[in-house]
Amino acid sequence: MVHVGGPGAGQVVKAANQLVVAGNLQILAEAMVFLRAHLADDDLPAALDVIGAGLAGSTALNRKRQALLTRQHPAGFRVALHDKDMAIITGAVRQSGLALPATAVVSSMLAALKARGGGELDHSALAQLAAELNGDPGESR
Protein backbone atom coordinates (compact mmCIF):
# COMPACT_ATOMS: atom_id res chain seq x y z
CA MET A 1 0.00 0.00 0.00
CA VAL A 2 1.23 3.47 -0.87
CA HIS A 3 -0.12 6.61 0.77
CA VAL A 4 -0.51 9.56 -1.61
CA GLY A 5 -1.88 12.91 -0.42
CA GLY A 6 -5.05 13.64 1.47
CA PRO A 7 -8.69 12.69 0.95
CA GLY A 8 -9.48 12.09 -2.72
CA ALA A 9 -5.85 11.72 -3.77
CA GLY A 10 -6.26 7.98 -4.31
CA GLN A 11 -9.08 8.62 -6.78
CA VAL A 12 -6.91 11.13 -8.65
CA VAL A 13 -4.04 8.62 -8.91
CA LYS A 14 -6.45 5.89 -10.09
CA ALA A 15 -7.80 8.26 -12.74
CA ALA A 16 -4.28 9.13 -13.90
CA ASN A 17 -3.51 5.41 -14.13
CA GLN A 18 -6.59 4.83 -16.29
CA LEU A 19 -5.56 7.74 -18.50
CA VAL A 20 -2.08 6.25 -19.05
CA VAL A 21 -3.53 2.80 -19.77
CA ALA A 22 -6.04 4.19 -22.29
CA GLY A 23 -3.35 6.24 -24.01
CA ASN A 24 -1.00 3.29 -24.14
CA LEU A 25 -3.68 1.01 -25.60
CA GLN A 26 -4.62 3.58 -28.24
CA ILE A 27 -1.02 3.96 -29.35
CA LEU A 28 -0.58 0.17 -29.39
CA ALA A 29 -3.70 -0.02 -31.57
CA GLU A 30 -2.26 2.51 -33.98
CA ALA A 31 1.13 0.80 -33.95
CA MET A 32 -0.58 -2.46 -34.97
CA VAL A 33 -2.28 -0.70 -37.90
CA PHE A 34 1.12 0.69 -38.92
CA LEU A 35 2.85 -2.68 -38.56
CA ARG A 36 0.12 -4.57 -40.44
CA ALA A 37 0.32 -2.06 -43.29
CA HIS A 38 4.05 -2.64 -43.69
CA LEU A 39 4.84 -6.18 -42.51
CA ALA A 40 3.61 -9.70 -43.13
CA ASP A 41 1.47 -11.18 -40.36
CA ASP A 42 4.23 -13.72 -39.64
CA ASP A 43 6.58 -10.85 -38.77
CA LEU A 44 4.25 -9.23 -36.21
CA PRO A 45 5.30 -11.32 -33.18
CA ALA A 46 8.98 -10.51 -33.77
CA ALA A 47 8.14 -6.83 -34.28
CA LEU A 48 6.33 -6.77 -30.93
CA ASP A 49 9.32 -8.53 -29.32
CA VAL A 50 11.60 -5.75 -30.55
CA ILE A 51 9.22 -2.99 -29.46
CA GLY A 52 8.66 -4.65 -26.09
CA ALA A 53 12.39 -4.91 -25.41
CA GLY A 54 12.94 -1.19 -25.94
CA LEU A 55 11.72 1.96 -24.27
CA ALA A 56 8.26 1.42 -25.79
CA GLY A 57 7.91 -1.83 -23.83
CA SER A 58 5.10 -1.79 -21.31
CA THR A 59 2.90 -3.91 -19.10
CA ALA A 60 0.03 -3.08 -21.46
CA LEU A 61 1.96 -4.50 -24.41
CA ASN A 62 2.92 -7.62 -22.45
CA ARG A 63 -0.62 -8.29 -21.23
CA LYS A 64 -2.47 -7.40 -24.44
CA ARG A 65 0.02 -8.87 -26.92
CA GLN A 66 -2.07 -11.94 -27.81
CA ALA A 67 -5.23 -9.87 -28.21
CA LEU A 68 -3.40 -7.51 -30.56
CA LEU A 69 -1.95 -10.36 -32.61
CA THR A 70 -5.09 -12.51 -32.78
CA ARG A 71 -7.61 -9.66 -32.95
CA GLN A 72 -9.62 -11.38 -30.23
CA HIS A 73 -10.74 -9.09 -27.40
CA PRO A 74 -12.82 -11.05 -24.88
CA ALA A 75 -13.85 -9.06 -21.84
CA GLY A 76 -11.07 -8.32 -19.39
CA PHE A 77 -11.31 -4.69 -18.38
CA ARG A 78 -14.42 -3.76 -20.33
CA VAL A 79 -14.60 -0.80 -22.70
CA ALA A 80 -17.77 0.39 -20.91
CA LEU A 81 -15.89 0.71 -17.61
CA HIS A 82 -12.89 2.42 -19.16
CA ASP A 83 -15.21 4.81 -21.00
CA LYS A 84 -16.86 5.64 -17.66
CA ASP A 85 -13.47 6.36 -16.10
CA MET A 86 -12.44 8.54 -19.03
CA ALA A 87 -15.70 10.52 -18.76
CA ILE A 88 -14.84 11.24 -15.12
CA ILE A 89 -11.36 12.33 -16.16
CA THR A 90 -12.53 14.58 -18.99
CA GLY A 91 -15.06 16.19 -16.65
CA ALA A 92 -12.34 16.88 -14.10
CA VAL A 93 -10.03 18.19 -16.83
CA ARG A 94 -12.71 20.60 -18.01
CA GLN A 95 -13.52 21.68 -14.45
CA SER A 96 -9.84 22.30 -13.72
CA GLY A 97 -9.35 24.32 -16.90
CA LEU A 98 -6.61 21.99 -18.13
CA ALA A 99 -5.69 21.40 -21.77
CA LEU A 100 -5.09 17.68 -22.31
CA PRO A 101 -5.78 17.10 -26.02
CA ALA A 102 -4.57 13.50 -26.18
CA THR A 103 -6.91 12.69 -23.29
CA ALA A 104 -9.83 14.06 -25.30
CA VAL A 105 -8.92 11.98 -28.34
CA VAL A 106 -8.49 8.73 -26.41
CA SER A 107 -11.70 9.37 -24.49
CA SER A 108 -13.52 9.88 -27.79
CA MET A 109 -12.11 6.64 -29.19
CA LEU A 110 -13.34 4.65 -26.19
CA ALA A 111 -16.75 6.36 -26.41
CA ALA A 112 -16.96 5.50 -30.12
CA LEU A 113 -16.04 1.87 -29.48
CA LYS A 114 -18.73 1.66 -26.81
CA ALA A 115 -21.32 3.45 -29.02
CA ARG A 116 -20.82 0.93 -31.83
CA GLY A 117 -21.59 -1.97 -29.49
CA GLY A 118 -18.16 -2.79 -28.12
CA GLY A 119 -18.86 -1.94 -24.48
CA GLU A 120 -18.46 -5.53 -23.32
CA LEU A 121 -15.16 -6.07 -25.13
CA ASP A 122 -11.77 -5.74 -23.51
CA HIS A 123 -10.33 -2.24 -23.79
CA SER A 124 -7.65 -3.65 -26.10
CA ALA A 125 -10.44 -3.66 -28.73
CA LEU A 126 -9.34 -0.10 -29.46
CA ALA A 127 -7.19 -2.00 -31.98
CA GLN A 128 -10.34 -3.06 -33.87
CA LEU A 129 -11.54 0.50 -34.16
CA ALA A 130 -8.13 1.77 -35.28
CA ALA A 131 -7.98 -0.98 -37.92
CA GLU A 132 -11.49 -0.19 -39.18
CA LEU A 133 -10.71 3.53 -39.40
CA ASN A 134 -7.85 2.60 -41.71
CA GLY A 135 -9.63 0.12 -43.94
CA ASP A 136 -8.10 -2.72 -41.91
CA PRO A 137 -4.91 -3.02 -43.97
CA GLY A 138 -3.94 -6.32 -42.34
CA GLU A 139 -7.10 -8.15 -43.42
CA SER A 140 -6.00 -8.54 -47.02
CA ARG A 141 -2.83 -10.45 -46.13
Coordinates of N, CA and C in Angstrom, one line a residue:
M1 N 0.8 -1.2 0.0 CA 0.0 0.0 0.0 C 0.9 1.2 0.0
V2 N 0.5 2.2 -0.8 CA 1.2 3.5 -0.9 C 0.3 4.6 -0.5
H3 N 0.7 5.5 0.4 CA -0.1 6.6 0.8 C 0.3 7.8 -0.1
V4 N -0.7 8.4 -0.8 CA -0.5 9.6 -1.6 C -1.5 10.6 -1.2
G5 N -1.0 11.7 -0.7 CA -1.9 12.9 -0.4 C -3.0 12.7 0.6
G6 N -3.9 13.6 0.6 CA -5.1 13.6 1.5 C -6.3 13.0 0.9
P7 N -7.5 13.3 1.4 CA -8.7 12.7 1.0 C -8.9 13.0 -0.5
G8 N -9.2 12.0 -1.3 CA -9.5 12.1 -2.7 C -8.3 11.9 -3.6
A9 N -7.1 11.9 -3.0 CA -5.9 11.7 -3.8 C -5.8 10.3 -4.4
G10 N -6.3 9.3 -3.7 CA -6.3 8.0 -4.3 C -7.1 7.9 -5.6
Q11 N -8.2 8.6 -5.6 CA -9.1 8.6 -6.8 C -8.4 9.3 -7.9
V12 N -7.6 10.4 -7.6 CA -6.9 11.1 -8.6 C -5.8 10.2 -9.3
V13 N -5.1 9.5 -8.4 CA -4.0 8.6 -8.9 C -4.6 7.5 -9.7
K14 N -5.8 6.9 -9.3 CA -6.4 5.9 -10.1 C -6.9 6.4 -11.4
A15 N -7.4 7.6 -11.5 CA -7.8 8.3 -12.7 C -6.6 8.5 -13.7
A16 N -5.5 8.9 -13.1 CA -4.3 9.1 -13.9 C -3.8 7.8 -14.5
N17 N -3.9 6.7 -13.7 CA -3.5 5.4 -14.1 C -4.4 5.0 -15.3
Q18 N -5.7 5.2 -15.2 CA -6.6 4.8 -16.3 C -6.3 5.6 -17.6
L19 N -5.9 6.9 -17.4 CA -5.6 7.7 -18.5 C -4.3 7.2 -19.2
V20 N -3.3 6.8 -18.5 CA -2.1 6.3 -19.1 C -2.4 4.9 -19.8
V21 N -3.2 4.1 -19.1 CA -3.5 2.8 -19.8 C -4.3 3.0 -21.1
A22 N -5.3 3.9 -21.1 CA -6.0 4.2 -22.3 C -5.1 4.7 -23.4
G23 N -4.3 5.7 -23.0 CA -3.4 6.2 -24.0 C -2.4 5.2 -24.6
N24 N -1.9 4.3 -23.7 CA -1.0 3.3 -24.1 C -1.7 2.3 -25.1
L25 N -2.9 1.9 -24.7 CA -3.7 1.0 -25.6 C -4.0 1.6 -27.0
Q26 N -4.3 2.9 -27.0 CA -4.6 3.6 -28.2 C -3.4 3.6 -29.1
I27 N -2.2 3.9 -28.6 CA -1.0 4.0 -29.4 C -0.6 2.6 -29.8
L28 N -0.8 1.6 -29.0 CA -0.6 0.2 -29.4 C -1.5 -0.2 -30.6
A29 N -2.7 0.2 -30.5 CA -3.7 0.0 -31.6 C -3.2 0.6 -32.9
E30 N -2.8 1.8 -32.8 CA -2.3 2.5 -34.0 C -0.9 1.9 -34.5
A31 N -0.1 1.5 -33.6 CA 1.1 0.8 -33.9 C 0.8 -0.5 -34.7
M32 N -0.2 -1.2 -34.3 CA -0.6 -2.5 -35.0 C -1.1 -2.2 -36.4
V33 N -1.8 -1.1 -36.6 CA -2.3 -0.7 -37.9 C -1.0 -0.4 -38.8
F34 N -0.1 0.3 -38.2 CA 1.1 0.7 -38.9 C 1.9 -0.6 -39.3
L35 N 2.1 -1.5 -38.3 CA 2.8 -2.7 -38.6 C 2.2 -3.6 -39.6
R36 N 0.8 -3.7 -39.5 CA 0.1 -4.6 -40.4 C 0.1 -4.0 -41.9
A37 N 0.2 -2.7 -42.0 CA 0.3 -2.1 -43.3 C 1.7 -2.3 -44.0
H38 N 2.7 -2.6 -43.1 CA 4.1 -2.6 -43.7 C 4.8 -4.0 -43.5
L39 N 4.2 -4.9 -42.7 CA 4.8 -6.2 -42.5 C 3.9 -7.3 -42.8
A40 N 4.4 -8.5 -43.0 CA 3.6 -9.7 -43.1 C 3.1 -10.1 -41.7
D41 N 2.0 -10.7 -41.7 CA 1.5 -11.2 -40.4 C 2.5 -12.0 -39.6
D42 N 3.2 -12.9 -40.3 CA 4.2 -13.7 -39.6 C 5.3 -12.9 -38.9
D43 N 5.5 -11.7 -39.4 CA 6.6 -10.8 -38.8 C 6.1 -10.1 -37.5
L44 N 4.8 -10.0 -37.3 CA 4.3 -9.2 -36.2 C 4.8 -9.7 -34.8
P45 N 4.8 -11.0 -34.5 CA 5.3 -11.3 -33.2 C 6.7 -10.8 -32.9
A46 N 7.6 -11.0 -33.9 CA 9.0 -10.5 -33.8 C 9.0 -9.0 -33.6
A47 N 8.2 -8.3 -34.4 CA 8.1 -6.8 -34.3 C 7.7 -6.4 -32.9
L48 N 6.7 -7.1 -32.3 CA 6.3 -6.8 -30.9 C 7.4 -7.1 -29.9
D49 N 8.2 -8.2 -30.2 CA 9.3 -8.5 -29.3 C 10.3 -7.4 -29.3
V50 N 10.6 -6.8 -30.5 CA 11.6 -5.7 -30.6 C 11.1 -4.5 -29.8
I51 N 9.8 -4.2 -30.1 CA 9.2 -3.0 -29.5 C 9.2 -3.2 -28.0
G52 N 8.8 -4.4 -27.5 CA 8.7 -4.7 -26.1 C 10.0 -4.6 -25.3
A53 N 11.1 -4.9 -26.1 CA 12.4 -4.9 -25.4 C 13.0 -3.5 -25.3
G54 N 12.4 -2.5 -26.0 CA 12.9 -1.2 -25.9 C 12.2 -0.3 -25.0
L55 N 12.4 1.0 -25.1 CA 11.7 2.0 -24.3 C 10.2 1.9 -24.4
A56 N 9.7 1.5 -25.6 CA 8.3 1.4 -25.8 C 7.6 0.2 -25.1
G57 N 8.4 -0.7 -24.5 CA 7.9 -1.8 -23.8 C 7.0 -1.4 -22.7
S58 N 6.0 -2.2 -22.4 CA 5.1 -1.8 -21.3 C 4.3 -3.0 -20.8
T59 N 3.8 -2.9 -19.6 CA 2.9 -3.9 -19.1 C 1.7 -4.1 -20.0
A60 N 1.2 -3.0 -20.5 CA 0.0 -3.1 -21.5 C 0.4 -3.9 -22.7
L61 N 1.5 -3.7 -23.3 CA 2.0 -4.5 -24.4 C 2.1 -6.0 -24.0
N62 N 2.7 -6.2 -22.9 CA 2.9 -7.6 -22.4 C 1.6 -8.3 -22.2
R63 N 0.7 -7.7 -21.6 CA -0.6 -8.3 -21.2 C -1.6 -8.4 -22.4
K64 N -1.5 -7.4 -23.3 CA -2.5 -7.4 -24.4 C -1.9 -7.9 -25.8
R65 N -0.7 -8.4 -25.7 CA 0.0 -8.9 -26.9 C -0.8 -9.9 -27.7
Q66 N -1.3 -10.9 -27.1 CA -2.1 -11.9 -27.8 C -3.3 -11.4 -28.4
A67 N -4.0 -10.5 -27.7 CA -5.2 -9.9 -28.2 C -4.9 -9.0 -29.4
L68 N -3.8 -8.3 -29.4 CA -3.4 -7.5 -30.6 C -3.0 -8.4 -31.8
L69 N -2.4 -9.5 -31.5 CA -1.9 -10.4 -32.6 C -3.1 -11.2 -33.2
T70 N -4.0 -11.6 -32.3 CA -5.1 -12.5 -32.8 C -6.4 -11.8 -33.1
R71 N -6.4 -10.5 -32.7 CA -7.6 -9.7 -32.9 C -8.8 -10.2 -32.2
Q72 N -8.6 -10.9 -31.1 CA -9.6 -11.4 -30.2 C -9.6 -10.6 -28.9
H73 N -10.7 -10.0 -28.6 CA -10.7 -9.1 -27.4 C -11.8 -9.5 -26.4
P74 N -11.8 -10.7 -25.9 CA -12.8 -11.1 -24.9 C -12.7 -10.2 -23.6
A75 N -13.8 -10.0 -23.0 CA -13.9 -9.1 -21.8 C -12.8 -9.4 -20.8
G76 N -12.0 -8.3 -20.5 CA -11.1 -8.3 -19.4 C -11.5 -7.1 -18.6
F77 N -10.8 -6.0 -18.9 CA -11.3 -4.7 -18.4 C -12.2 -4.1 -19.5
R78 N -13.5 -4.1 -19.3 CA -14.4 -3.8 -20.3 C -14.3 -2.3 -20.8
V79 N -14.6 -2.1 -22.1 CA -14.6 -0.8 -22.7 C -15.6 0.1 -22.0
A80 N -16.7 -0.4 -21.6 CA -17.8 0.4 -20.9 C -17.2 1.0 -19.6
L81 N -16.4 0.2 -18.9 CA -15.9 0.7 -17.6 C -14.8 1.7 -17.9
H82 N -14.0 1.5 -18.9 CA -12.9 2.4 -19.2 C -13.5 3.7 -19.7
D83 N -14.5 3.6 -20.5 CA -15.2 4.8 -21.0 C -15.8 5.6 -19.8
K84 N -16.3 5.0 -18.8 CA -16.9 5.6 -17.7 C -15.7 6.4 -16.9
D85 N -14.6 5.7 -16.8 CA -13.5 6.4 -16.1 C -13.0 7.6 -16.9
M86 N -12.9 7.4 -18.2 CA -12.4 8.5 -19.0 C -13.4 9.7 -19.0
A87 N -14.7 9.4 -18.9 CA -15.7 10.5 -18.8 C -15.5 11.3 -17.5
I88 N -15.1 10.6 -16.4 CA -14.8 11.2 -15.1 C -13.6 12.1 -15.3
I89 N -12.6 11.6 -16.0 CA -11.4 12.3 -16.2 C -11.6 13.6 -17.0
T90 N -12.3 13.4 -18.1 CA -12.5 14.6 -19.0 C -13.4 15.6 -18.3
G91 N -14.3 15.2 -17.4 CA -15.1 16.2 -16.7 C -14.2 16.9 -15.7
A92 N -13.3 16.2 -15.0 CA -12.3 16.9 -14.1 C -11.4 17.8 -14.8
V93 N -10.9 17.4 -16.0 CA -10.0 18.2 -16.8 C -10.7 19.5 -17.2
R94 N -12.0 19.4 -17.6 CA -12.7 20.6 -18.0 C -12.9 21.5 -16.8
Q95 N -13.3 20.9 -15.7 CA -13.5 21.7 -14.4 C -12.3 22.4 -14.0
S96 N -11.1 21.7 -14.2 CA -9.8 22.3 -13.7 C -9.3 23.3 -14.7
G97 N -9.9 23.4 -15.9 CA -9.4 24.3 -16.9 C -8.1 23.9 -17.5
L98 N -7.8 22.5 -17.5 CA -6.6 22.0 -18.1 C -6.8 21.8 -19.6
A99 N -5.7 21.7 -20.3 CA -5.7 21.4 -21.8 C -4.9 20.1 -21.9
L100 N -5.7 19.0 -22.1 CA -5.1 17.7 -22.3 C -5.7 17.1 -23.6
P101 N -5.2 17.5 -24.7 CA -5.8 17.1 -26.0 C -5.7 15.6 -26.3
A102 N -4.6 14.9 -25.9 CA -4.6 13.5 -26.2 C -5.6 12.8 -25.3
T103 N -5.9 13.3 -24.2 CA -6.9 12.7 -23.3 C -8.3 12.8 -24.0
A104 N -8.6 13.9 -24.6 CA -9.8 14.1 -25.3 C -10.0 13.1 -26.5
V105 N -8.9 12.9 -27.2 CA -8.9 12.0 -28.3 C -9.1 10.5 -27.9
V106 N -8.4 10.1 -26.9 CA -8.5 8.7 -26.4 C -9.9 8.5 -25.8
S107 N -10.4 9.5 -25.1 CA -11.7 9.4 -24.5 C -12.7 9.2 -25.6
S108 N -12.6 10.0 -26.7 CA -13.5 9.9 -27.8 C -13.4 8.5 -28.5
M109 N -12.3 8.0 -28.6 CA -12.1 6.6 -29.2 C -12.8 5.6 -28.4
L110 N -12.6 5.6 -27.0 CA -13.3 4.7 -26.2 C -14.9 4.8 -26.3
A111 N -15.3 6.1 -26.3 CA -16.8 6.4 -26.4 C -17.3 5.8 -27.7
A112 N -16.5 6.0 -28.8 CA -17.0 5.5 -30.1 C -17.0 4.0 -30.1
L113 N -16.0 3.3 -29.5 CA -16.0 1.9 -29.5 C -17.2 1.4 -28.7
K114 N -17.6 2.0 -27.6 CA -18.7 1.7 -26.8 C -20.0 1.9 -27.6
A115 N -20.1 3.1 -28.3 CA -21.3 3.5 -29.0 C -21.6 2.5 -30.2
R116 N -20.6 1.9 -30.7 CA -20.8 0.9 -31.8 C -21.0 -0.5 -31.3
G117 N -21.3 -0.7 -30.0 CA -21.6 -2.0 -29.5 C -20.5 -2.7 -28.9
G118 N -19.3 -2.1 -28.7 CA -18.2 -2.8 -28.1 C -18.0 -2.6 -26.6
G119 N -19.0 -2.2 -25.9 CA -18.9 -1.9 -24.5 C -18.5 -3.1 -23.6
E120 N -18.8 -4.3 -24.1 CA -18.5 -5.5 -23.3 C -17.1 -6.1 -23.7
L121 N -16.5 -5.6 -24.7 CA -15.2 -6.1 -25.1 C -14.1 -5.6 -24.2
D122 N -12.9 -6.2 -24.2 CA -11.8 -5.7 -23.5 C -11.3 -4.4 -24.1
H123 N -10.8 -3.5 -23.3 CA -10.3 -2.2 -23.8 C -9.2 -2.3 -24.9
S124 N -8.6 -3.5 -25.0 CA -7.7 -3.6 -26.1 C -8.4 -3.7 -27.5
A125 N -9.7 -3.7 -27.5 CA -10.4 -3.7 -28.7 C -10.3 -2.3 -29.4
L126 N -9.7 -1.3 -28.8 CA -9.3 -0.1 -29.5 C -8.6 -0.4 -30.8
A127 N -7.9 -1.6 -30.8 CA -7.2 -2.0 -32.0 C -8.2 -2.3 -33.1
Q128 N -9.3 -2.8 -32.8 CA -10.3 -3.1 -33.9 C -10.8 -1.8 -34.5
L129 N -11.1 -0.8 -33.7 CA -11.5 0.5 -34.2 C -10.5 1.2 -35.0
A130 N -9.2 1.2 -34.5 CA -8.1 1.8 -35.3 C -8.0 1.1 -36.6
A131 N -8.1 -0.2 -36.7 CA -8.0 -1.0 -37.9 C -9.1 -0.6 -38.9
E132 N -10.3 -0.5 -38.3 CA -11.5 -0.2 -39.2 C -11.4 1.2 -39.7
L133 N -10.9 2.2 -38.9 CA -10.7 3.5 -39.4 C -9.7 3.6 -40.6
N134 N -8.9 2.6 -40.7 CA -7.8 2.6 -41.7 C -8.1 1.5 -42.8
G135 N -9.3 1.1 -42.9 CA -9.6 0.1 -43.9 C -9.1 -1.2 -43.6
D136 N -8.7 -1.5 -42.4 CA -8.1 -2.7 -41.9 C -7.1 -3.3 -42.9
P137 N -5.9 -2.6 -43.0 CA -4.9 -3.0 -44.0 C -4.4 -4.4 -43.8
G138 N -4.5 -5.0 -42.6 CA -3.9 -6.3 -42.3 C -4.9 -7.4 -42.8
E139 N -6.1 -7.1 -43.0 CA -7.1 -8.2 -43.4 C -6.8 -8.8 -44.8
S140 N -6.2 -8.0 -45.7 CA -6.0 -8.5 -47.0 C -4.8 -9.5 -47.1
R141 N -4.0 -9.6 -46.1 CA -2.8 -10.5 -46.1 C -3.2 -11.9 -45.9

